mmCIF file of C-alpha atoms in Angstrom:
data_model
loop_
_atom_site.group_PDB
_atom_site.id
_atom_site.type_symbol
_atom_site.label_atom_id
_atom_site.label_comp_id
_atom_site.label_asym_id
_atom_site.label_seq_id
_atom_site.Cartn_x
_atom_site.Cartn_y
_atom_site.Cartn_z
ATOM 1 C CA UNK A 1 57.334 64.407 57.511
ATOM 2 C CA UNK A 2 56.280 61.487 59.561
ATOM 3 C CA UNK A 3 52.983 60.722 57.060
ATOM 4 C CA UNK A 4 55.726 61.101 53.941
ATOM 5 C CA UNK A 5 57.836 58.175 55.489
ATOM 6 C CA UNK A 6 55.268 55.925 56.807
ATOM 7 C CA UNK A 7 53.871 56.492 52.861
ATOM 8 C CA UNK A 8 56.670 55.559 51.720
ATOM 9 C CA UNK A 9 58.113 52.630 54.272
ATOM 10 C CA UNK A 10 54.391 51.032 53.517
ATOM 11 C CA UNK A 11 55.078 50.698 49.395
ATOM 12 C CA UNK A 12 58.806 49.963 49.924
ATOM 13 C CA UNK A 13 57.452 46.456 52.898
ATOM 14 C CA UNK A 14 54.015 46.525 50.280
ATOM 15 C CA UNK A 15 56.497 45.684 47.357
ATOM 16 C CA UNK A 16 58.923 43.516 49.043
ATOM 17 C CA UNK A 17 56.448 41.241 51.448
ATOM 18 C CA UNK A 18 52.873 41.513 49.618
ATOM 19 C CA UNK A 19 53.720 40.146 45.908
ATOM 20 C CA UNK A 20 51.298 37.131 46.162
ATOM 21 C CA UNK A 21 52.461 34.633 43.199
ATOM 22 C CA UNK A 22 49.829 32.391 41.186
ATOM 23 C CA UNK A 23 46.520 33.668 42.184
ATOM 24 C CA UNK A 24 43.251 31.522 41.571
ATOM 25 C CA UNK A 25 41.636 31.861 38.304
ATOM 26 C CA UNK A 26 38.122 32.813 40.283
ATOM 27 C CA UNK A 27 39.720 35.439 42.613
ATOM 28 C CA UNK A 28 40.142 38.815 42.004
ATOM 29 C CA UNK A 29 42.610 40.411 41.402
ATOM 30 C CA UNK A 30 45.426 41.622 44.374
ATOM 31 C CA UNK A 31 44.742 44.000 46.905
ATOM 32 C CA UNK A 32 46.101 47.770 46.581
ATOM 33 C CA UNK A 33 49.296 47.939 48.632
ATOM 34 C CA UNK A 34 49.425 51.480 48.148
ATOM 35 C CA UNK A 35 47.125 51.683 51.489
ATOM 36 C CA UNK A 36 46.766 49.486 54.057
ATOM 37 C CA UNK A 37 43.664 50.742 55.786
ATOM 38 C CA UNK A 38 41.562 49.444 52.217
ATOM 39 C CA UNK A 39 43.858 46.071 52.430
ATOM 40 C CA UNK A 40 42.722 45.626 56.234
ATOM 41 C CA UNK A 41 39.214 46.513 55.445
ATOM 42 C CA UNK A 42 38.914 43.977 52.270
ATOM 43 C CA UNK A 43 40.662 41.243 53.940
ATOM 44 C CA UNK A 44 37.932 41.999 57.162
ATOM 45 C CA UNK A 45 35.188 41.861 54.209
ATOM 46 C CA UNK A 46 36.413 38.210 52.384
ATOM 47 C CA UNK A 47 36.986 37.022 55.934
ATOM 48 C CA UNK A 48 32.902 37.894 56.697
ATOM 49 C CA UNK A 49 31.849 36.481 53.310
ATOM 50 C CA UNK A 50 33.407 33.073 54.369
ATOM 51 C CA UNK A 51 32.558 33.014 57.700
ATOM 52 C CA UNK A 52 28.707 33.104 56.534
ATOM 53 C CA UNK A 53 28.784 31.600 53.564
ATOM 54 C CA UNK A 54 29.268 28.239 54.819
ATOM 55 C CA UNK A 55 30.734 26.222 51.259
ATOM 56 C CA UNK A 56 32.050 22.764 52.540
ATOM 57 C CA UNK A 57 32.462 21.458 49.260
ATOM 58 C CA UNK A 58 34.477 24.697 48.057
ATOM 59 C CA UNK A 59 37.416 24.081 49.993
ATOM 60 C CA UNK A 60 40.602 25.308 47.351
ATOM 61 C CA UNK A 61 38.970 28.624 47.769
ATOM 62 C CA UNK A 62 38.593 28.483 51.868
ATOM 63 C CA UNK A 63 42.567 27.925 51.986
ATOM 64 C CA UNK A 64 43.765 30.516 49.665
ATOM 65 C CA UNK A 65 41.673 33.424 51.225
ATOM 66 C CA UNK A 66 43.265 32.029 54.597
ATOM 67 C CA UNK A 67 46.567 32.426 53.208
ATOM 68 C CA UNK A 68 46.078 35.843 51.848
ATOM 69 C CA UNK A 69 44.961 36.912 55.147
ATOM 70 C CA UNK A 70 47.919 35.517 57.362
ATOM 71 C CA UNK A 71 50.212 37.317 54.682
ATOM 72 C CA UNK A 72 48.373 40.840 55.527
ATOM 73 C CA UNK A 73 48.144 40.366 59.174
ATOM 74 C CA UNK A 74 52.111 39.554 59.198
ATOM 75 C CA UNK A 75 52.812 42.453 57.121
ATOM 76 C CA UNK A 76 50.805 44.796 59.090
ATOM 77 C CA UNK A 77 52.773 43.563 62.650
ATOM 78 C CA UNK A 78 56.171 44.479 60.562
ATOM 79 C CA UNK A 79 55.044 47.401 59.699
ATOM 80 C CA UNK A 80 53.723 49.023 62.560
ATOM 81 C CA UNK A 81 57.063 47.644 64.222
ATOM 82 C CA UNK A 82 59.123 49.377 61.773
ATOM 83 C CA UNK A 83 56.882 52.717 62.133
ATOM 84 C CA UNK A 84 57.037 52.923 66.459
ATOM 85 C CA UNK A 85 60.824 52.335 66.115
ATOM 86 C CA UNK A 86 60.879 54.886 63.860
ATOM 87 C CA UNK A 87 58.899 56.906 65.905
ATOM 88 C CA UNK A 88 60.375 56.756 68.874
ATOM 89 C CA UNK A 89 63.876 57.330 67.580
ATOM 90 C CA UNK A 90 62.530 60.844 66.380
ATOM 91 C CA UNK A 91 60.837 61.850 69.562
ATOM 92 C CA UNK A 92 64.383 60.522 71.391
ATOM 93 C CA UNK A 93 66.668 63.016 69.072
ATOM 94 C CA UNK A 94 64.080 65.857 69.305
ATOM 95 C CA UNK A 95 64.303 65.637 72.963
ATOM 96 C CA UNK A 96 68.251 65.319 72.883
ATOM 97 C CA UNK A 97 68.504 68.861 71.003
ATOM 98 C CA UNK A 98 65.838 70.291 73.307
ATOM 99 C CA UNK A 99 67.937 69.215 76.080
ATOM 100 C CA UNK A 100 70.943 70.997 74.683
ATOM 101 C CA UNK A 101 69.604 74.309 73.938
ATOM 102 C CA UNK A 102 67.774 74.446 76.917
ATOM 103 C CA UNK A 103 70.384 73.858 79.071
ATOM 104 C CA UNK A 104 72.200 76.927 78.800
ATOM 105 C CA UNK A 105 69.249 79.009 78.492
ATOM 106 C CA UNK A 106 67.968 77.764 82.315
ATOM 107 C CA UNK A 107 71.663 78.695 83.044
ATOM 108 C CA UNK A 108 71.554 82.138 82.163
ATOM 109 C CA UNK A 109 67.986 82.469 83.156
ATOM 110 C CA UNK A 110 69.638 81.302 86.583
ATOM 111 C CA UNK A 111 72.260 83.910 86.493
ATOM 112 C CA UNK A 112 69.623 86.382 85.914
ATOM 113 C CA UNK A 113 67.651 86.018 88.294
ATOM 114 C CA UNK A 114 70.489 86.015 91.023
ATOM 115 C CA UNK A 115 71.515 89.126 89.771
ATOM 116 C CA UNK A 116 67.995 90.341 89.875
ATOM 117 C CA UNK A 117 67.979 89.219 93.269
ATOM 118 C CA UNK A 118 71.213 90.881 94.093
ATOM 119 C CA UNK A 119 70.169 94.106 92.570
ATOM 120 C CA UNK A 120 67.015 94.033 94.549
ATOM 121 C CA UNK A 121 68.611 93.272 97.509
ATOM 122 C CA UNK A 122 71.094 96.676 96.772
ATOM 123 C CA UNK A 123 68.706 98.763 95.966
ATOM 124 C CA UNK A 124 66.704 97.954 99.204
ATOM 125 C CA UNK A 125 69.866 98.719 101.433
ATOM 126 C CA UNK A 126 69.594 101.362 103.691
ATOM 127 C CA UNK A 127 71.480 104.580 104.338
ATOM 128 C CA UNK A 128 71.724 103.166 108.181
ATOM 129 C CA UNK A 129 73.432 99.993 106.830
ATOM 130 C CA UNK A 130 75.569 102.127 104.633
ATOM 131 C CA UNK A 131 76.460 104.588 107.661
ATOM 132 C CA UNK A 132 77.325 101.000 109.757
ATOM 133 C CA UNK A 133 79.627 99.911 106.826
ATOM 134 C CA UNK A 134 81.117 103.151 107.178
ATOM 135 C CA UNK A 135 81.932 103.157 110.914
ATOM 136 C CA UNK A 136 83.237 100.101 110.747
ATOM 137 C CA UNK A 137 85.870 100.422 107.683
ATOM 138 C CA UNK A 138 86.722 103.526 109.383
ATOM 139 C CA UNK A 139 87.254 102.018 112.950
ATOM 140 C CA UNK A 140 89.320 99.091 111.022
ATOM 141 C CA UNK A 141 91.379 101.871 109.307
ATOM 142 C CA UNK A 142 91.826 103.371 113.106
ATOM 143 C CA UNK A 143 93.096 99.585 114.434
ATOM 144 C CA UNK A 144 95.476 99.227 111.569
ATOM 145 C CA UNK A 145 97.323 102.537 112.290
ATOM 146 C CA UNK A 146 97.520 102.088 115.966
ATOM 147 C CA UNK A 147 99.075 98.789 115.167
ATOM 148 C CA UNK A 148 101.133 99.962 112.763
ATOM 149 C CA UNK A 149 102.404 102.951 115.438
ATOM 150 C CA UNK A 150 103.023 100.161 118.094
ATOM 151 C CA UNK A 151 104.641 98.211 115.745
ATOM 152 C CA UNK A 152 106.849 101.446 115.002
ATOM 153 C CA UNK A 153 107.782 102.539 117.866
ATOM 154 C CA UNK A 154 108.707 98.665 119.309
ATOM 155 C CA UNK A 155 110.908 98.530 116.546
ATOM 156 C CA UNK A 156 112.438 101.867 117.527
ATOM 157 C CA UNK A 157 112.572 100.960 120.876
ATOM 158 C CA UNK A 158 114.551 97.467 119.392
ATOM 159 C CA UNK A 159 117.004 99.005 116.695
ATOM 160 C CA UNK A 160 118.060 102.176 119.599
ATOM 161 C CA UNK A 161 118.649 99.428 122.102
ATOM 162 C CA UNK A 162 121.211 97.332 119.963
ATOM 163 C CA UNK A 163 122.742 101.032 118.833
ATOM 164 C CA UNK A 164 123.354 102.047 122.686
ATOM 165 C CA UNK A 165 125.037 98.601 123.646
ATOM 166 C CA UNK A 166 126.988 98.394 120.124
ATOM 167 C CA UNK A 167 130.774 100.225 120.276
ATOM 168 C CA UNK A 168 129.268 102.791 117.461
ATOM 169 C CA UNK A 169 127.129 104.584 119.501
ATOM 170 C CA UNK A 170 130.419 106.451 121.575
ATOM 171 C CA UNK A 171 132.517 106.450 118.390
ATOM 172 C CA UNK A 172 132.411 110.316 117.357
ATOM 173 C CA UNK A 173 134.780 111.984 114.662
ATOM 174 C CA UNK A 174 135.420 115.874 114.733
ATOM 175 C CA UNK A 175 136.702 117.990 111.830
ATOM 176 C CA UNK A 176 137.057 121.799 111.710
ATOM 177 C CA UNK A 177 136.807 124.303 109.071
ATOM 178 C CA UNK A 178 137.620 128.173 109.323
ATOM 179 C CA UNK A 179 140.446 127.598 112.007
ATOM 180 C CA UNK A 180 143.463 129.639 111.510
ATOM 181 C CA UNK A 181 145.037 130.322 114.624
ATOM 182 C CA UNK A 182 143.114 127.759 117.216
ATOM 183 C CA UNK A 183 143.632 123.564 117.003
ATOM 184 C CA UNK A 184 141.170 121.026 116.753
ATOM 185 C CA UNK A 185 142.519 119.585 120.577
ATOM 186 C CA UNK A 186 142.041 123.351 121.810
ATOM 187 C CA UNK A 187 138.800 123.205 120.527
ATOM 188 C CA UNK A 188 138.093 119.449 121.905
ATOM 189 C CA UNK A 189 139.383 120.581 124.984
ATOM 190 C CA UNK A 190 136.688 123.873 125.348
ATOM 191 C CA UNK A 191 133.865 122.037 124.033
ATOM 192 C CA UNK A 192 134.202 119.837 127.223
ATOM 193 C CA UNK A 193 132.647 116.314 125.568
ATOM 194 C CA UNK A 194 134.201 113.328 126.920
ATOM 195 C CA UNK A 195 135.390 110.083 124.927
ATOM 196 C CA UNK A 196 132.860 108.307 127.173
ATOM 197 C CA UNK A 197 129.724 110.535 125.931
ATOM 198 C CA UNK A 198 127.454 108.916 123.304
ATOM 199 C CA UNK A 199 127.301 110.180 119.448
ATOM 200 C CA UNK A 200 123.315 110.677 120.141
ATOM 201 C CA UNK A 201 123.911 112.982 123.100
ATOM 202 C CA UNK A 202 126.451 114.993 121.743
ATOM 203 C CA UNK A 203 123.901 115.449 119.082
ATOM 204 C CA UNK A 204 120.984 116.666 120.887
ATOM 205 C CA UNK A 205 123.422 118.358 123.024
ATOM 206 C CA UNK A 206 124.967 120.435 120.296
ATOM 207 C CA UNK A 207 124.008 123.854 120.760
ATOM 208 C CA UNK A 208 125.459 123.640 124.499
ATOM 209 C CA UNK A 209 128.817 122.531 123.183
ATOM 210 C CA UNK A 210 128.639 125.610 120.595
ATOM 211 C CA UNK A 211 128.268 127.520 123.492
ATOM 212 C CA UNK A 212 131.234 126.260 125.757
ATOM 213 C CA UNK A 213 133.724 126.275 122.708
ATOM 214 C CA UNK A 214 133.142 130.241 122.892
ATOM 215 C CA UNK A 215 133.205 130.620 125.912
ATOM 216 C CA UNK A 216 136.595 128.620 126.770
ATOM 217 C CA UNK A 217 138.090 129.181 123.275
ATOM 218 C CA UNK A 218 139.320 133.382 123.504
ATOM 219 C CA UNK A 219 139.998 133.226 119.231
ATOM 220 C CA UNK A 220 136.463 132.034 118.318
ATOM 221 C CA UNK A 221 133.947 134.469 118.122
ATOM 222 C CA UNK A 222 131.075 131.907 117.136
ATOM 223 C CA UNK A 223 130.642 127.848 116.757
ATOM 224 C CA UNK A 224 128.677 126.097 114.444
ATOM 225 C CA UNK A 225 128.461 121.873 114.784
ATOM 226 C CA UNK A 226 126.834 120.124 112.458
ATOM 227 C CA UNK A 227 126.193 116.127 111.914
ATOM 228 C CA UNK A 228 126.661 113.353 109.478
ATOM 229 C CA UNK A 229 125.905 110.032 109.936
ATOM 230 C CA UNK A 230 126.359 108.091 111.875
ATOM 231 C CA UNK A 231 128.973 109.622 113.793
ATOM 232 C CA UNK A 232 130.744 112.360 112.026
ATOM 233 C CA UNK A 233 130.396 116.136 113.616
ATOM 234 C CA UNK A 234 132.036 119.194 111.720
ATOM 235 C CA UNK A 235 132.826 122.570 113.420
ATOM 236 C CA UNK A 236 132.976 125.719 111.687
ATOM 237 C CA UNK A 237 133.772 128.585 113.490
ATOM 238 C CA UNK A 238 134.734 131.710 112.983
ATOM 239 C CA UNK A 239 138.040 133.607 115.145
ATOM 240 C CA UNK A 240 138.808 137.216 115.994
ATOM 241 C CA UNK A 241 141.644 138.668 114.667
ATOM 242 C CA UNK A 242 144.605 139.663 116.472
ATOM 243 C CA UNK A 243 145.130 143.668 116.478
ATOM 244 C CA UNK A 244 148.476 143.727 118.698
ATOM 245 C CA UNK A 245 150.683 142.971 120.539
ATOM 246 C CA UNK A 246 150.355 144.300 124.627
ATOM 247 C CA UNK A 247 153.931 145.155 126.116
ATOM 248 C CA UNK A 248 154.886 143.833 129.551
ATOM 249 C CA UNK A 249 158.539 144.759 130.174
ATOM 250 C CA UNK A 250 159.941 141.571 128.024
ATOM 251 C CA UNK A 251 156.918 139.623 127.250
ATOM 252 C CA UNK A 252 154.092 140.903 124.798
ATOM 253 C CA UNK A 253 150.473 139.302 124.956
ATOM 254 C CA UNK A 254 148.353 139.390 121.639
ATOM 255 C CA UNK A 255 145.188 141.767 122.041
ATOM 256 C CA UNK A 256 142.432 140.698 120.067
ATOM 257 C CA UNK A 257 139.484 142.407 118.167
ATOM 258 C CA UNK A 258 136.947 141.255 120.998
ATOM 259 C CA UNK A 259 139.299 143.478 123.276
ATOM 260 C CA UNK A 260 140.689 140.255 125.157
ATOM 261 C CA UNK A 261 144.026 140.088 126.056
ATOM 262 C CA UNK A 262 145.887 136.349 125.515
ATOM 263 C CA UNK A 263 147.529 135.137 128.665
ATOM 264 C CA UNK A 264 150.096 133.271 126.274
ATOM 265 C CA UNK A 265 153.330 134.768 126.522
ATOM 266 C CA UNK A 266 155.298 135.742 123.622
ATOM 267 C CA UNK A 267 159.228 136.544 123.457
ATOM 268 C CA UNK A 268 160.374 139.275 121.575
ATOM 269 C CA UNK A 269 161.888 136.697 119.057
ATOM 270 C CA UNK A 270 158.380 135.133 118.470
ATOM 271 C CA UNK A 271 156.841 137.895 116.921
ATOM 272 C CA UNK A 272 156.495 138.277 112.990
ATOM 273 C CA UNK A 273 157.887 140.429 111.176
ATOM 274 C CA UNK A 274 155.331 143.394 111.082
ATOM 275 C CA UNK A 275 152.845 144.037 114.171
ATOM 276 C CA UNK A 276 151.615 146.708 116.191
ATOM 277 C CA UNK A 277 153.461 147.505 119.501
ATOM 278 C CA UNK A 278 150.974 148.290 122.107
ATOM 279 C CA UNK A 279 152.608 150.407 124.754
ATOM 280 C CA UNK A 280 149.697 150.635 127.561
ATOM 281 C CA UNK A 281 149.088 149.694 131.108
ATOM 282 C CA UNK A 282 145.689 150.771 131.780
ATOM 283 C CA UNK A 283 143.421 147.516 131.705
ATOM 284 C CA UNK A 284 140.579 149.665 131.143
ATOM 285 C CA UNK A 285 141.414 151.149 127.835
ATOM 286 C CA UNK A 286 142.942 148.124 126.581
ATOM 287 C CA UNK A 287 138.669 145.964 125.390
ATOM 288 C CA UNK A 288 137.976 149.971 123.832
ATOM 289 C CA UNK A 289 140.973 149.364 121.904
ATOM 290 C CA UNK A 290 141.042 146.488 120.518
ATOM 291 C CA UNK A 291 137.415 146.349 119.290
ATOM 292 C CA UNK A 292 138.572 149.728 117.711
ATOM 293 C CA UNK A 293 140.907 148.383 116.153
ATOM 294 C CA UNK A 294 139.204 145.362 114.999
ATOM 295 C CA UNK A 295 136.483 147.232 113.179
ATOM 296 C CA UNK A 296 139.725 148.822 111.018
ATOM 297 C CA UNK A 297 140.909 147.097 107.680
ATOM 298 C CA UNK A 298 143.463 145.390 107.739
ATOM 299 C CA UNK A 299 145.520 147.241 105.345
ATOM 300 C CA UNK A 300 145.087 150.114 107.589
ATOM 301 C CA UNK A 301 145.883 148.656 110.554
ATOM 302 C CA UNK A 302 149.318 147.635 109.548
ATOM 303 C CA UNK A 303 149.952 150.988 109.388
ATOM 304 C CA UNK A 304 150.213 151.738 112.729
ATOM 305 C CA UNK A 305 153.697 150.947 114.370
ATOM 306 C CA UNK A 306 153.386 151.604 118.055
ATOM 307 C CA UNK A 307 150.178 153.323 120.090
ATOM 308 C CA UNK A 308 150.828 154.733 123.496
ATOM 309 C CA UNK A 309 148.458 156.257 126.081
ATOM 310 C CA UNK A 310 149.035 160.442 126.193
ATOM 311 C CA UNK A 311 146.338 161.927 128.146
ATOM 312 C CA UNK A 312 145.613 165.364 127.584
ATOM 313 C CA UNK A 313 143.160 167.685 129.954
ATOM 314 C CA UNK A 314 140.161 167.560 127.724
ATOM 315 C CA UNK A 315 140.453 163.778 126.870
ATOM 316 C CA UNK A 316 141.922 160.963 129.325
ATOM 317 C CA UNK A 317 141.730 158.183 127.076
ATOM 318 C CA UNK A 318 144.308 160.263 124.518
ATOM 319 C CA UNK A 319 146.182 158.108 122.270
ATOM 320 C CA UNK A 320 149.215 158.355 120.192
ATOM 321 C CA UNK A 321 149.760 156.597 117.046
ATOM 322 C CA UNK A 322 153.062 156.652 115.376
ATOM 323 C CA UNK A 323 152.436 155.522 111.251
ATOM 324 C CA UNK A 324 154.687 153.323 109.446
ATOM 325 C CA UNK A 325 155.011 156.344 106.726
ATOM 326 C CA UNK A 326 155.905 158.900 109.177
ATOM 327 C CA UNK A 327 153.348 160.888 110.398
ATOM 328 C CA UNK A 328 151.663 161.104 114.153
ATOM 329 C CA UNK A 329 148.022 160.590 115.009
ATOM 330 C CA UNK A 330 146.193 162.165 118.160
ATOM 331 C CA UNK A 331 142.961 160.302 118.938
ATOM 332 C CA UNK A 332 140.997 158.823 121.538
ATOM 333 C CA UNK A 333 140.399 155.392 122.344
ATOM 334 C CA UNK A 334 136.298 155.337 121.692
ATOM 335 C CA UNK A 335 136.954 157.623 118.093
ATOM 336 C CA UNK A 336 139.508 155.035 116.487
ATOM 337 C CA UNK A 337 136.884 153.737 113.725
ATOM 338 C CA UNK A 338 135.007 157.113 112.772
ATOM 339 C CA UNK A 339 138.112 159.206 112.743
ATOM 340 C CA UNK A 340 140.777 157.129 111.071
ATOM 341 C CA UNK A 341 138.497 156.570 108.177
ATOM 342 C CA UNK A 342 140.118 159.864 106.784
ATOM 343 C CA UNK A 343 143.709 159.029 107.839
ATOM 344 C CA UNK A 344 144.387 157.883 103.644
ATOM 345 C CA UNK A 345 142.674 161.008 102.460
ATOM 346 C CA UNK A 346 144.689 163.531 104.712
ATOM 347 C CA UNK A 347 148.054 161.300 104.204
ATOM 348 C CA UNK A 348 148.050 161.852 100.765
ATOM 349 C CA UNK A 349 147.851 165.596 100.966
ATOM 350 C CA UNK A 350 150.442 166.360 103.187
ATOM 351 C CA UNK A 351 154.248 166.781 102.031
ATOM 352 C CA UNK A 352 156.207 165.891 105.132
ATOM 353 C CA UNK A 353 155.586 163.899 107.643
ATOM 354 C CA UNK A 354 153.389 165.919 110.410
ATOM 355 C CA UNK A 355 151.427 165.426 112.809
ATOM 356 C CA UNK A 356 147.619 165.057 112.577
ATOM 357 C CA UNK A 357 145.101 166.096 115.379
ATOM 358 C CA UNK A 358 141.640 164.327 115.663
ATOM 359 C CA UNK A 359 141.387 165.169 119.409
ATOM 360 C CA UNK A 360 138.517 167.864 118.279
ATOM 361 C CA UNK A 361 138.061 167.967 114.860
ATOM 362 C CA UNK A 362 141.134 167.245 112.613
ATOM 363 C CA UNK A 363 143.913 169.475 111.671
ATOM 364 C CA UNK A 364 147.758 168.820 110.724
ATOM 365 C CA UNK A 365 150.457 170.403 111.317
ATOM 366 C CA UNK A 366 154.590 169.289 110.061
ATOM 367 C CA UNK A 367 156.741 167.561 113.025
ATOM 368 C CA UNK A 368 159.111 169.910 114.491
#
């Protein structure tokens, strides 16, 4: 490419510069501008043949061949000018793009070779380092959670603190269920917790206050407290059923199914309208009978109008049971659930109203 312009830069300067006008009639004819090198080497040959052909009295021809030759040498400066510009500029864009596309390629040759480096460096790691890293993720895992427990229970410590000294912690609300015949201030009153006592305690100290209501309460046969936050506490029990009423000259006391007799009084105006006159003095009888009793239904045990104590010589404990339809039962006190079971059965077989022996075995006879 270079040779093609310099071929071409030398006619275009050989055409425009070297057009020598009105030669000498004895001189031959122009030089070939085509190529240089034969101008340069002519002009070096006419320059020779003057030099030692020494023709003082020839002097037109001396100063045209000088002429000729200043006109080459000029030209010839120009030219080679022109071509090292032209030169140069090449080399200085060749280098540019060079630059260019080499820079990203020593980049990612750079990248390479750190990640060759870093994949050396990986592959040379030992299972000792590894076991290190290991131990000490693991111990930093082991600080975190101890932190984060401290942190915890601080916070615990914190939020309990502010709950004791706030007014909440003693508020506490009670509700009931399954109450028919006890109160909610009876059963404040046996549970035995104090306005004073704090929600938390009476938590944790439930199962104690189940037990007291029981034990101080003679209708509830079992407690159950359970919580709601933040200070709600529900009690469900569960009560005995009255069986009777106890005589004592003008005063009757309610026997219950757990064979406790109440110490509350009741005046003969203050019963209802159907119960179960209990006409015995012996204390001793008196738990057998009502836990009798209590096992009954109660359909059954509305039945029965009055019961009396009538010992007999085979059985002491001997009672009498006068029925709401009539008839008479003879049975004792520890035989009240097995034997009345048949009481229905018999009733509806008999005609009049009689009397029906379970002392030993069971047999009926009519009431004189």
């Amino acid at each position: 490419m270079d040779q093609e312009h310099d071929k071409e830069l030398t006619e275009e300067q050989g055409q425009e510069e070297f057009q020598p006008t009105n030669p000498a009639p004895d001189q031959e004819e122009g030089v070939d501008t085509a190529d240089p090198e034969e101008q340069s080497d002519q002009t070096k040959s006419a320059e020779d043949s003057e030099t030692s052909t020494e023709n003082p009295g020839n002097e037109v021809v001396e100063t045209e061949d000088n002429q000729e030759t200043d006109d080459l040498s000029e030209f010839f400066q120009t030219w080679r000018k022109r071509h090292d510009e032209f030169l140069n500029r090449s080399i200085n864009e060749e280098t540019e793009e060079l630059e260019v596309e080499e820079v990203p390629a020593l980049k990612r040759k750079g990248r390479f070779r750190m990640w060759r480096r870093r994949e050396t460096e990986s592959g040379q790691e030992t299972e000792e380092k590894r076991q290190a890293r290991k131990r000490k993720w693991d111990r930093s895992i082991d600080e975190y959670l101890k932190m984060t427990l401290v942190t915890l229970v601080f916070l615990s410590g914190g939020l309990l603190s502010i709950y004791f000294l706030s007014p909440l912690s003693k508020q506490k609300v009670f509700t009931v269920q399954g109450n028919q015949q006890v109160t909610l201030a009876e059963l404040g009153q046996a549970s035995q917790v104090k306005a004073e006592d704090y929600a938390l305690s009476t938590l944790v100290d439930r199962h104690n206050i189940e037990r007291n209501i029981v034990e101080h309460s003679p209708w509830v046969e079992s407690a159950t407290i359970s919580y709601q936050f933040p200070n709600r506490f529900e009690i469900k029990v569960v009560e005995y059923v009255g069986v009777g009423y106890v005589k004592n000259g003008q005063e009757y006391h309610q026997l219950l199914s757990s064979g406790s007799v109440l110490s509350t009084k009741t005046v003969a105006k203050q019963l209802p309208e159907t119960y179960t006159e209990i006409d015995i003095r012996d204390s001793a009888i008196l738990p057998v009978l009502g836990k009798e009793l209590g096992k009954l239904s109660p359909e059954l045990r509305q039945k029965i109008s009055t019961i009396k104590l009538t010992p007999s010589k085979a059985t002491a404990n001997l009672l009498t049971f006068e029925m709401t339809d009539g008839n008479r039962v003879l049975i004792p006190a520890s035989e009240i659930e097995k034997k009345m079971a048949y009481y229905n059965r018999i009733a509806q077989q008999l005609e009049v109203p009689s009397v029906i022996d379970m002392e030993i075995g069971i047999f009926s006879y009519a009431i004189s």
